[in-house]
Short mmCIF file of C-alpha atoms in Angstrom, two decimals:
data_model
loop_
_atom_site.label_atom_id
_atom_site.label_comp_id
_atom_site.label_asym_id
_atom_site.label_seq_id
_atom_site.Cartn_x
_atom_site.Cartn_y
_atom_site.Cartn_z
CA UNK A 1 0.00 0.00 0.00
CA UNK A 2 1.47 3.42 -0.63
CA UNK A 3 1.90 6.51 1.57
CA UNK A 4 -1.30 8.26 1.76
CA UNK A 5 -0.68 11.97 -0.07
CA UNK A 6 -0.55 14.76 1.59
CA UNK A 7 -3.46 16.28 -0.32
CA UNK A 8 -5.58 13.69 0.54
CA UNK A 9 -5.17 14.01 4.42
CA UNK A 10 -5.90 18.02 3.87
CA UNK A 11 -9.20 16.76 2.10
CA UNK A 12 -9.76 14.51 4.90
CA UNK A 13 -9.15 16.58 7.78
CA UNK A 14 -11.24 19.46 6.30
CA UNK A 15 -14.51 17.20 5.93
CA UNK A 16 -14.24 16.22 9.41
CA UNK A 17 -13.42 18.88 11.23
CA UNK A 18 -15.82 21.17 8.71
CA UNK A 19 -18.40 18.39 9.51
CA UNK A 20 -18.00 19.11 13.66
CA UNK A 21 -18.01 22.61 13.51
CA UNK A 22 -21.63 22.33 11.99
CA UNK A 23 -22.45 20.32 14.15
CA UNK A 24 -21.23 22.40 17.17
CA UNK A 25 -22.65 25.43 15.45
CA UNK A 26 -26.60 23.46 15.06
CA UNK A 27 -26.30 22.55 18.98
CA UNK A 28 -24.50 26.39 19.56
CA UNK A 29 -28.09 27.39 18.08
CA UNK A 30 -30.66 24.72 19.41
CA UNK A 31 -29.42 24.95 22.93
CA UNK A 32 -29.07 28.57 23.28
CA UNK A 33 -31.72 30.28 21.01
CA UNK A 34 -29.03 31.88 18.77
CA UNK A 35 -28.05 33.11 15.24
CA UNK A 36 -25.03 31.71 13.56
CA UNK A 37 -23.27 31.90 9.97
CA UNK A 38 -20.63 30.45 9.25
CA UNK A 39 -18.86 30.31 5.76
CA UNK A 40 -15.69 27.62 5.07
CA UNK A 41 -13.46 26.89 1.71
CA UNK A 42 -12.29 24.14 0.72
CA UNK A 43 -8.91 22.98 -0.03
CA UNK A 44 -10.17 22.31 -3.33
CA UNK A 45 -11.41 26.22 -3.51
CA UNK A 46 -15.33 24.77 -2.84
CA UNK A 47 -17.50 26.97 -0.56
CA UNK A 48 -19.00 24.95 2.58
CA UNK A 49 -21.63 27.14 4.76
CA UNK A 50 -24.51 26.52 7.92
CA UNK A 51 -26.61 28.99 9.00
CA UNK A 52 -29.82 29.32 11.44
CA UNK A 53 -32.19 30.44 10.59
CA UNK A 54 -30.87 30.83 6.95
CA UNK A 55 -27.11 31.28 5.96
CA UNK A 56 -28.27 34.51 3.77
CA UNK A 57 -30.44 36.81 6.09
CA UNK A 58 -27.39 36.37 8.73
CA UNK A 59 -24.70 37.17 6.25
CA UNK A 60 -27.35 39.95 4.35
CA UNK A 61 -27.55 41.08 8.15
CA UNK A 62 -23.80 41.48 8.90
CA UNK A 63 -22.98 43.20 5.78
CA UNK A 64 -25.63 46.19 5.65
CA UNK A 65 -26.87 47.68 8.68
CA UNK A 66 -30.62 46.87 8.63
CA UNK A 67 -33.02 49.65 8.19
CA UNK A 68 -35.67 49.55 11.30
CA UNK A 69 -38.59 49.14 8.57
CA UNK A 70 -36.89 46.31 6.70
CA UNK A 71 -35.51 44.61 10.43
CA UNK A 72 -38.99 44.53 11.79
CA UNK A 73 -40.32 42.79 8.28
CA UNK A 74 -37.79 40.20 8.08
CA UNK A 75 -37.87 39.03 11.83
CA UNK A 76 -41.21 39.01 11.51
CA UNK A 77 -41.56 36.31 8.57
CA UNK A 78 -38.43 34.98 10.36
CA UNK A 79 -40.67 34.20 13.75
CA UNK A 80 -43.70 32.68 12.66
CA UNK A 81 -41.82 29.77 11.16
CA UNK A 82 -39.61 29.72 13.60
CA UNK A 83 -41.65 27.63 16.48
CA UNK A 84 -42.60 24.94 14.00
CA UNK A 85 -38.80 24.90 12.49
CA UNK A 86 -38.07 24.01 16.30
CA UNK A 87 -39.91 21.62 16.95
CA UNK A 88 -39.19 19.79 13.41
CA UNK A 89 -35.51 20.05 14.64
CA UNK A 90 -35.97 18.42 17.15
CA UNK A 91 -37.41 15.76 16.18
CA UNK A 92 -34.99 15.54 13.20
CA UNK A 93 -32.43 15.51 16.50
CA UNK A 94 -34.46 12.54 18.18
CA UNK A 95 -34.42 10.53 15.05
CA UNK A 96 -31.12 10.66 15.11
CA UNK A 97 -29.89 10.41 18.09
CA UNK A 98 -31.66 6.90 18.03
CA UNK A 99 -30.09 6.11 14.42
CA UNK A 100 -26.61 6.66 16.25
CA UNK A 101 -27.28 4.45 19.24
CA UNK A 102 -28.47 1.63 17.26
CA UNK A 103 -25.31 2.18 14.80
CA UNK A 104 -23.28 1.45 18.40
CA UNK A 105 -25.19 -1.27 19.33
CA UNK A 106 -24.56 -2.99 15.71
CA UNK A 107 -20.71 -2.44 16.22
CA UNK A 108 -20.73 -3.36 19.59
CA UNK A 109 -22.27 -6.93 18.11
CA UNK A 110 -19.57 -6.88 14.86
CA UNK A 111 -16.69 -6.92 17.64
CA UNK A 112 -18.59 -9.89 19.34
CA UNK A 113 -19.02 -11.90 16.08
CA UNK A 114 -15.37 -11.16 15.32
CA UNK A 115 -14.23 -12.54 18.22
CA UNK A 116 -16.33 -16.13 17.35
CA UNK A 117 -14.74 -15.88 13.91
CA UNK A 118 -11.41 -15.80 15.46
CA UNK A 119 -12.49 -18.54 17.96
CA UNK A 120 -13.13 -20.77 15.29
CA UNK A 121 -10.72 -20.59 13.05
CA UNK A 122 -8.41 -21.54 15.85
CA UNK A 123 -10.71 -24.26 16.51
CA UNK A 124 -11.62 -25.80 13.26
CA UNK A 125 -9.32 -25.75 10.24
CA UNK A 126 -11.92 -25.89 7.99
CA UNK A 127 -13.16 -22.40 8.72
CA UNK A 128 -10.38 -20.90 7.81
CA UNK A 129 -9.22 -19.05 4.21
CA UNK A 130 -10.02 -21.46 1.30
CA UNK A 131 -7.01 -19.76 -0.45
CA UNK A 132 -4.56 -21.19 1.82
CA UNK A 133 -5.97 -24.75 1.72
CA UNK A 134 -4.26 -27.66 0.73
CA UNK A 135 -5.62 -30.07 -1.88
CA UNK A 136 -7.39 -32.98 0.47
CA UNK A 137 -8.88 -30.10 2.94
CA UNK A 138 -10.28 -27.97 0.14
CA UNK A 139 -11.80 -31.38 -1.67
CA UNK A 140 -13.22 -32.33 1.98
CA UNK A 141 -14.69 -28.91 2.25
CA UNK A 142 -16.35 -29.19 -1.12
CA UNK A 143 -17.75 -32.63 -0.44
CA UNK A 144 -19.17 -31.52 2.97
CA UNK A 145 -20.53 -28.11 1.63
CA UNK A 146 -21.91 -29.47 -1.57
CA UNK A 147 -23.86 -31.78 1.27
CA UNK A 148 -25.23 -29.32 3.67
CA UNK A 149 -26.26 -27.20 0.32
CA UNK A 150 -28.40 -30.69 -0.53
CA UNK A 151 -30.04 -30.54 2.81
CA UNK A 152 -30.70 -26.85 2.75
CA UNK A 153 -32.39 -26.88 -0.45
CA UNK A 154 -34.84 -29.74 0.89
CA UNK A 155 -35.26 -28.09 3.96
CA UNK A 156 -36.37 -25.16 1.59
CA UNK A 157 -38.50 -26.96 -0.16
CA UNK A 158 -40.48 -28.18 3.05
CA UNK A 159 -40.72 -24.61 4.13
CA UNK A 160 -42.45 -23.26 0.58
CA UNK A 161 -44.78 -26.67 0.93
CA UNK A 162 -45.75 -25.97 4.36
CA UNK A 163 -45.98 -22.13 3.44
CA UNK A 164 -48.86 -23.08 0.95
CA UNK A 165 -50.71 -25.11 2.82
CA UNK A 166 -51.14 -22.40 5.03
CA UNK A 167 -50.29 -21.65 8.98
CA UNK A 168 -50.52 -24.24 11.79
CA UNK A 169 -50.12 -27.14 9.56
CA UNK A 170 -47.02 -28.82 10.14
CA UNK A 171 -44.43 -26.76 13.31
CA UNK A 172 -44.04 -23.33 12.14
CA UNK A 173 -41.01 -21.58 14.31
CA UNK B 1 -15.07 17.18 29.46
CA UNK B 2 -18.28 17.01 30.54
CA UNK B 3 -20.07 15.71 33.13
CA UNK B 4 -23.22 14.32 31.98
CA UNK B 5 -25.00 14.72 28.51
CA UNK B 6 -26.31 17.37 27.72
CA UNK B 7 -29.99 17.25 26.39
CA UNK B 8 -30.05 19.48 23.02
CA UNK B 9 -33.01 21.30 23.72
CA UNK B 10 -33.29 25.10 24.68
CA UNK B 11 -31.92 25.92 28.07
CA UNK B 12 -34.62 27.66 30.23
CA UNK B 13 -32.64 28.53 32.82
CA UNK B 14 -31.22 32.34 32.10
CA UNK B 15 -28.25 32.10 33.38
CA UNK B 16 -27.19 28.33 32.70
CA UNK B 17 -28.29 29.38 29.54
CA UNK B 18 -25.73 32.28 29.15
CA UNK B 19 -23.15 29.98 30.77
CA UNK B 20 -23.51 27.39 27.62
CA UNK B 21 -23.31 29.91 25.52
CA UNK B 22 -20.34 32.02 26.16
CA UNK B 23 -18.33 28.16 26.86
CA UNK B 24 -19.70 26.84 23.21
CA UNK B 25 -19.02 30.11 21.39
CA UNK B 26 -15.73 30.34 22.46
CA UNK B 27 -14.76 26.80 21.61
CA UNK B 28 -16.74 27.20 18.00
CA UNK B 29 -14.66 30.20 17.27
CA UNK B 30 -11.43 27.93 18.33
CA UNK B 31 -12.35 25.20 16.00
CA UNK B 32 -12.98 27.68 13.08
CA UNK B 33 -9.62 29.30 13.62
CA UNK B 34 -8.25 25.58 13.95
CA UNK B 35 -9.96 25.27 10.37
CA UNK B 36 -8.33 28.17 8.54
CA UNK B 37 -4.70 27.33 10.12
CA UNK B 38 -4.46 24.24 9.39
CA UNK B 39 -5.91 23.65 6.36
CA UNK B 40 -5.13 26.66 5.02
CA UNK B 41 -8.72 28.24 3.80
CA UNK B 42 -10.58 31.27 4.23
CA UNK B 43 -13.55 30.66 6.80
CA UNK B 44 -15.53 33.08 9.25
CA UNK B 45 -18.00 33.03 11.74
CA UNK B 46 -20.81 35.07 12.79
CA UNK B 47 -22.92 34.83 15.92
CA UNK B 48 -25.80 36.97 16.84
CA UNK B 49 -26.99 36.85 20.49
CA UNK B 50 -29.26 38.56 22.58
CA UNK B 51 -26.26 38.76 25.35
CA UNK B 52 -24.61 41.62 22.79
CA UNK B 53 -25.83 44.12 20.31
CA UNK B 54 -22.90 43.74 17.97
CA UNK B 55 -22.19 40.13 16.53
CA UNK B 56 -19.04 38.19 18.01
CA UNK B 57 -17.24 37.62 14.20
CA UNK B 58 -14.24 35.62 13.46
CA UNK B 59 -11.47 36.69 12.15
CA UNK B 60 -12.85 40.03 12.49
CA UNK B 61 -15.40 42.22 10.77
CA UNK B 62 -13.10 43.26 7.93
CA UNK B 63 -11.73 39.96 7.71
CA UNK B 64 -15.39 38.14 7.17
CA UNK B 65 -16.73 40.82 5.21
CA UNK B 66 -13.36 40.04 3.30
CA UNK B 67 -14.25 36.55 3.42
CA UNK B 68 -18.35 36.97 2.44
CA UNK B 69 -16.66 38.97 -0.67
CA UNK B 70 -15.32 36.11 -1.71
CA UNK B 71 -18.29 33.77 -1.34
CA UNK B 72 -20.90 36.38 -2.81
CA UNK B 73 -18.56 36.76 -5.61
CA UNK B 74 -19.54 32.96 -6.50
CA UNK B 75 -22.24 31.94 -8.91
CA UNK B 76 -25.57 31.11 -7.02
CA UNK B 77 -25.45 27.64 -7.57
CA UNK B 78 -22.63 27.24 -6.27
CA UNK B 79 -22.90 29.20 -2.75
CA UNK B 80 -26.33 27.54 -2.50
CA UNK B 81 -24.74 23.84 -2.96
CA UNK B 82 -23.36 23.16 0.20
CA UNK B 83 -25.64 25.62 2.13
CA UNK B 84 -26.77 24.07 5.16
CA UNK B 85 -29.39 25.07 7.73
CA UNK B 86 -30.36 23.30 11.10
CA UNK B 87 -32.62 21.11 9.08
CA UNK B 88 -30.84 20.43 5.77
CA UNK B 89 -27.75 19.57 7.75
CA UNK B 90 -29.41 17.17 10.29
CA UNK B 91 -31.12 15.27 7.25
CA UNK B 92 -27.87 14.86 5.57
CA UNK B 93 -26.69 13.64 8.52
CA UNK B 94 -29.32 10.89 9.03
CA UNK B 95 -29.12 10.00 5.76
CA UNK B 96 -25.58 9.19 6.48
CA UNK B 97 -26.26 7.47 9.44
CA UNK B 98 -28.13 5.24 7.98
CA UNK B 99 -26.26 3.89 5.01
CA UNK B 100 -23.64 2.89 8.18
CA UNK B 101 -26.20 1.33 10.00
CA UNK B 102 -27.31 -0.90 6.71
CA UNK B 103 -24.33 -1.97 5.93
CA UNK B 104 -23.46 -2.44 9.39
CA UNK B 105 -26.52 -4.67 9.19
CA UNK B 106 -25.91 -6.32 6.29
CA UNK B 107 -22.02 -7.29 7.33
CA UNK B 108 -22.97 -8.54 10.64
CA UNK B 109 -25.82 -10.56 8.98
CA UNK B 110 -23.42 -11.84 6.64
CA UNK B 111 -20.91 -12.83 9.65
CA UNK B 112 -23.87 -14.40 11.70
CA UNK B 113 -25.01 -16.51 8.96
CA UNK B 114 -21.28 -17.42 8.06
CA UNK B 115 -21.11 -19.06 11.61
CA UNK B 116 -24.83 -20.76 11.13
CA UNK B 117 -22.64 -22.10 8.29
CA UNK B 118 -20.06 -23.94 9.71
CA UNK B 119 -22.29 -25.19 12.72
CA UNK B 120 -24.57 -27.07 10.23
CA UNK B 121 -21.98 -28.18 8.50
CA UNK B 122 -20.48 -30.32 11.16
CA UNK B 123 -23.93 -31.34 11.90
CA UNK B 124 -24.45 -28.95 14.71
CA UNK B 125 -28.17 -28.27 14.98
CA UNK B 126 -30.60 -29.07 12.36
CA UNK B 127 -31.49 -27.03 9.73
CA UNK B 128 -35.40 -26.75 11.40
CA UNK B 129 -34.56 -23.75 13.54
CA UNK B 130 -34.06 -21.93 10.33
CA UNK B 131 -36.37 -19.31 8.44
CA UNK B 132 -36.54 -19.22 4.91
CA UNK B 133 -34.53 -16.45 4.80
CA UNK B 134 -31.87 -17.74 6.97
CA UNK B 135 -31.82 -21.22 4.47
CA UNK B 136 -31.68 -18.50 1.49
CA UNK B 137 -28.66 -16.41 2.88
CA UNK B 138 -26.98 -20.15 3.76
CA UNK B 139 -27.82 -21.25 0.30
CA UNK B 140 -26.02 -18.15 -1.24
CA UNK B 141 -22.92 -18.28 1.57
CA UNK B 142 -22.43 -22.02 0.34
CA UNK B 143 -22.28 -21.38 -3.24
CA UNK B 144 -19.73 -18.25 -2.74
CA UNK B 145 -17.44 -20.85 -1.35
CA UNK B 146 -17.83 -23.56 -3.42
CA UNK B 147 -17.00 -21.16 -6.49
CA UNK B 148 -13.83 -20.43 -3.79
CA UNK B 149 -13.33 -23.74 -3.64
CA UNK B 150 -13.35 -24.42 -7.26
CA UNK B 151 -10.91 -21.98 -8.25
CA UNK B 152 -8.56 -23.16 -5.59
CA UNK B 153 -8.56 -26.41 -6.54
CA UNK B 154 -8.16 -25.31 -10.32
CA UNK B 155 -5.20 -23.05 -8.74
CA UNK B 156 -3.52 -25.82 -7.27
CA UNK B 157 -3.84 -27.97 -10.36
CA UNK B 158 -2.10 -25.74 -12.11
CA UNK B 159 0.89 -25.02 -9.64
CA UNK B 160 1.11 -28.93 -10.01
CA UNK B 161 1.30 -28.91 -13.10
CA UNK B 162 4.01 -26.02 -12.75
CA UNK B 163 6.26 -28.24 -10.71
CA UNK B 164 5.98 -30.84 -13.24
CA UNK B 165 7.21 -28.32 -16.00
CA UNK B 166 10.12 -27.69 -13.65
CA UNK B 167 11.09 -31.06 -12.87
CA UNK B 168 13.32 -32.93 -14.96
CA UNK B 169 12.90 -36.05 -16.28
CA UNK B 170 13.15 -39.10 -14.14
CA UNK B 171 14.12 -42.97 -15.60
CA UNK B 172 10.93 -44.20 -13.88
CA UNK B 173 8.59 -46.39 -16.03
CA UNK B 174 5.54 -46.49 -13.49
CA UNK B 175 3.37 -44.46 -15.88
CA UNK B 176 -0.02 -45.09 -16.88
CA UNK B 177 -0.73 -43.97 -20.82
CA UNK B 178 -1.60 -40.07 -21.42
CA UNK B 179 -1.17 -39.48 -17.67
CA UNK B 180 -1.96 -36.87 -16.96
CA UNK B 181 -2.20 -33.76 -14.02
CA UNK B 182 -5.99 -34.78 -12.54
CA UNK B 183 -4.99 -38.41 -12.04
CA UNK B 184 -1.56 -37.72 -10.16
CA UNK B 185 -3.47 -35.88 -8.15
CA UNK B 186 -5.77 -39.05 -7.97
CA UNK B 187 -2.95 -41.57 -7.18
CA UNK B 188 -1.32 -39.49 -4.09
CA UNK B 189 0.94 -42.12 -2.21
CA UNK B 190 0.05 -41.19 1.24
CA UNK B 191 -2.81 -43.82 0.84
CA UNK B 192 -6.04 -42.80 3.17
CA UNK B 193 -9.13 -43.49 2.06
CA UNK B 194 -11.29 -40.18 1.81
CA UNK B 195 -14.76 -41.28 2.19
CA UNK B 196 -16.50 -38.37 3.43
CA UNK B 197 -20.17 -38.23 4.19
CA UNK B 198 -19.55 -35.43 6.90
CA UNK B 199 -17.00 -33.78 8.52
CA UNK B 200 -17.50 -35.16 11.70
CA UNK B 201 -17.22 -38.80 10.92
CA UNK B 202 -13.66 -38.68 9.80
CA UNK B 203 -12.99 -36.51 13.45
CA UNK B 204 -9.57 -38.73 12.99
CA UNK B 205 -9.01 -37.48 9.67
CA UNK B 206 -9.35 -34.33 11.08
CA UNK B 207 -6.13 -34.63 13.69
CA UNK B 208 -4.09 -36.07 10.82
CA UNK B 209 -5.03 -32.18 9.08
CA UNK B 210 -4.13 -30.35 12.11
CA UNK B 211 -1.46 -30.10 11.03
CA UNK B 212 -2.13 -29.02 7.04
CA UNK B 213 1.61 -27.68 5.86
CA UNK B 214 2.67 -31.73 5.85
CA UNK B 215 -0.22 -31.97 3.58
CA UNK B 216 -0.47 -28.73 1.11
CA UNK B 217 0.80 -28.40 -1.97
CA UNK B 218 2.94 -30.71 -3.98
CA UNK B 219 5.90 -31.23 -3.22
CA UNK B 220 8.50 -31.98 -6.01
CA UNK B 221 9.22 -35.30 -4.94
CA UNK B 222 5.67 -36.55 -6.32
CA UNK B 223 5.67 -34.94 -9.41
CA UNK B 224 8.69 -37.49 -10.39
CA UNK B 225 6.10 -40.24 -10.21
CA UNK B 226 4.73 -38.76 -13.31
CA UNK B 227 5.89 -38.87 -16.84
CA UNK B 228 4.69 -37.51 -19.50
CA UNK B 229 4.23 -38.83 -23.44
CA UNK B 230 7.52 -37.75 -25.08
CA UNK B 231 9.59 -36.40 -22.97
CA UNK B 232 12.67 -35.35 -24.99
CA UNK B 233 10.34 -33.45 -27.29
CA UNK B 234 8.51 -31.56 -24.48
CA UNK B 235 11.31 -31.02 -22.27
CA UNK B 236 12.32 -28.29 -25.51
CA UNK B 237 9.32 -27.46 -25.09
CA UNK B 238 8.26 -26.67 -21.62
CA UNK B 239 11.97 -24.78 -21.26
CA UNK B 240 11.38 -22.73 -24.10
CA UNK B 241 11.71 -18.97 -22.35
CA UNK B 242 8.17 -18.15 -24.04
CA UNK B 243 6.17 -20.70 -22.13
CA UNK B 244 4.02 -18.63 -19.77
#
C-alpha cells in the first residue's frame, strides 16, 4: 500500500473537522436560542456554509446595517416559522440520536461476532481461508458443503410446501 | 469534558443558559480558527446573540466581510450547494447514518449466517430452527465458497502442473498412458481413504489435518512419479523462455 498523499489528508481533515463545527454550530443554536453563519473553503477552492435560521439573512444582516422598517419585516416572517422549524428540529435531532445508538449497538455486536470468527478458526481448520488450503482439505470442504447445500435446499422446499398449505399445519417456528 | 450529557433542547434557565453559551461560542470560534490554520482556507464566523448588540465575528469584521466577498462573488449555484441550515444539515446527517447502519446490518448478517454455516456443517443443529430467509442467505454463503473452492482447486492444479514443467525427467517407467495432471493428483501415495459423508465422521481425519503444511501443496518429490508422453520433445518445449 502506498503513503497516503498529503493532499488527501488536507481533504480529509477538512470534511471532518468542517463536519464538527456544523455540528457544534446546530447545537450552539438549538441549545441557546441563537443566530449563527458560518462560511468555510475548501482545499479544493469549494465553498461549505450553515446557517440558522438561513445562511443569507445572517450574512445579508452582517454586511448592511438593517433599516428599522426592513428589520422589523424580516424578523417578523423569520418568527412565525420559527416555532414549527423548532420543533421539526428536534425531532430531526431525536431521530437521530436513536439512528446513532443503534449504529453502536450494531458495532458493539460486529466486535462480538469477530471474536467467534477468530475462535473458530483456531478451533476448526476448515473455517479458515479457502485460499490457503491444501488439496485434500479444500476437496473435503467441497464434499461436505456441496452436502449441507443438498439438505438446505430440501429443507427449503419443506418450508415453501408448508408455506402453501397455510399456517398451523405442520411446526411453524 | 463534561459531566453528563447534555440534552439538546433550549436551556430555560437564564443564566445556565448564558453559561452554555459564552463556553460553546468560544470553543466554535477555536475550532474555526483551527480550520483556517491548518488547512489553510478562508472561513468566518458570525454569531448573533441577545447577550450583545454587535455580533461576536471571526477573524474580524473586515476579515469576514473580506471573506463573504469572496463567497458572494460565487455563482448562485454554487454558494447555494453546500448551504446548510439546522434542518438540511441534520437530514444529511441521518441519511448518512443510515447507510452505516445498513451496511453495518448487512455485514454482521453476513458474519452471523457465516457461523450458522459452519455449525450445520459439522452437523451442529438441524437445519429446522431456520427461516426461509436464513436457508436463502446459507444457500447463497455455500455457493460463494464452493465457487472459492473451485478456483482453488483449479489453482492448485495448475501449480502442479508447474512443478511438473520444472522437474526434470526421471528414468521411472511407473506411468499409466496419457497421464496426466488430474490423475496424479488421484494416485497421491500417502494412501487414506477419503470417504467423506460429513466432517465429523472422519474426526480422525481431522487430527491427521491439524497439522495441514505436511499436507499442502505438492511437493517436487511426487511430481517425479509422473511422466509424460515424449519427454525429450517436451522437455524443448516446456523450457522454451516463451512458455508462460
Amino acid at each position: 500500500m502506498a503513503k497516503i498523499p498529503k493532499k488527501n489528508n488536507l481533504q480529509v481533515t477538512f470534511s471532518k473537522r468542517r463536519s464538527g463545527i456544523f455540528k457544534k454550530a446546530s447545537e450552539l443554536c438549538t441549545l441557546c436560542g441563537v443566530e449563527i453563519a458560518i462560511v468555510v473553503f475548501s482545499p479544493a477552492k469549494k465553498p461549505f456554509s450553515f446557517g440558522h435560521p438561513e445562511v443569507e439573512s445572517i450574512i445579508n444582516r452582517f454586511l448592511s446595517p438593517r433599516s428599522s422598517s426592513s428589520a422589523s419585516l424580516t424578523s417578523l416572517m423569520a418568527n412565525s416559522g420559527l416555532n414549527n422549524q423548532r420543533v421539526l428540529v428536534q425531532e430531526l435531532n431525536v431521530e437521530l440520536t436513536q439512528l446513532l445508538n443503534q449504529l453502536e449497538t450494531e458495532k458493539k455486536r460486529e466486535g462480538e461476532l469477530e471474536k467467534m470468527r477468530e475462535a473458530g478458526r483456531s478451533q476448526r481448520w476448515w473455517e479458515n481461508p479457502i485460499d490457503k488450503m491444501g488439496l485434500e482439505e479444500v476437496e473435503l470442504l467441497k464434499s461436505s458443503m456441496e452436502e449441507l447445500k443438498k439438505n438446505v435446499t430440501t429443507q427449503a422446499y419443506q418450508l415453501m410446501k408448508v408455506y402453501s398449505f397455510g399456517y398451523g399445519h405442520a411446526g411453524l417456528f | 469534558m463534561t459531566r453528563k450529557k447534555v440534552k439538546l433542547a433550549y436551556i430555560s434557565n437564564d443564566s445556565a443558559r448564558k453559561a452554555t453559551f459564552k463556553k460553546r461560542k468560544k470553543g466554535l470560534m477555536k475550532k474555526v480558527s483551527e480550520l483556517s490554520t491548518l488547512c489553510d482556507v478562508d472561513a468566518c464566523a458570525i454569531i448573533y446573540s441577545p447577550y450583545d448588540t454587535q455580533p461576536e465575528v471571526f477573524p474580524s469584521p473586515l476579515g469576514a466581510q473580506r471573506v463573504l466577498a469572496k463567497f458572494k462573488k460565487m455563482p448562485e449555484m454554487e454558494q447555494s450547494k453546500k448551504m446548510v441550515n439546522q434542518e438540511s444539515f441534520l437530514r444529511q446527517r441521518i441519511m448518512k447514518v443510515d447507510e452505516q447502519l445498513k451496511k453495518q446490518r448487512k455485514d454482521n448478517r453476513e458474519k452471523e449466517m457465516t457461523r450458522v454455516m459452519f455449525q450445520r456443517l459439522t452437523g451442529n443443529g438441524g437445519l429446522q430452527g431456520l427461516s426461509m430467509m436464513d436457508l436463502r442467505d446459507v444457500g447463497w454463503l455455500i455457493d460463494q465458497n464452493l465457487r472459492e473452492i473451485h478456483r482453488r482447486i483449479e489453482t492448485l492444479k495448475r501449480e502442479a502442473q508447474k512443478q511438473v514443467m520444472a522437474t526434470p525427467r526421471t528414468g521411472n517407467n511407473s506411468s499409466t498412458e496419457g497421464a496426466n495432471v488430474e490423475a496424479m493428483v488421484d494416485q497421491r501415495p500417502t494412501g487414506f481413504e477419503v470417504n467423506v459423508e460429513t466432517m465429523q465422521r472422519q474426526q480422525w481425519f481431522m487430527e491427521d489435518l491439524m497439522n495441514p503444511q505436511e499436507h499442502m501443496g505438492f511437493g517436487g518429490d511426487e511430481m517425479n512419479i509422473l511422466q509424460f508422453g515424449d519427454h525429450g520433445h517436451n522437455a524443448a518445449l516446456w523450457s522454451s523462455p516463451f512458455f508462460p
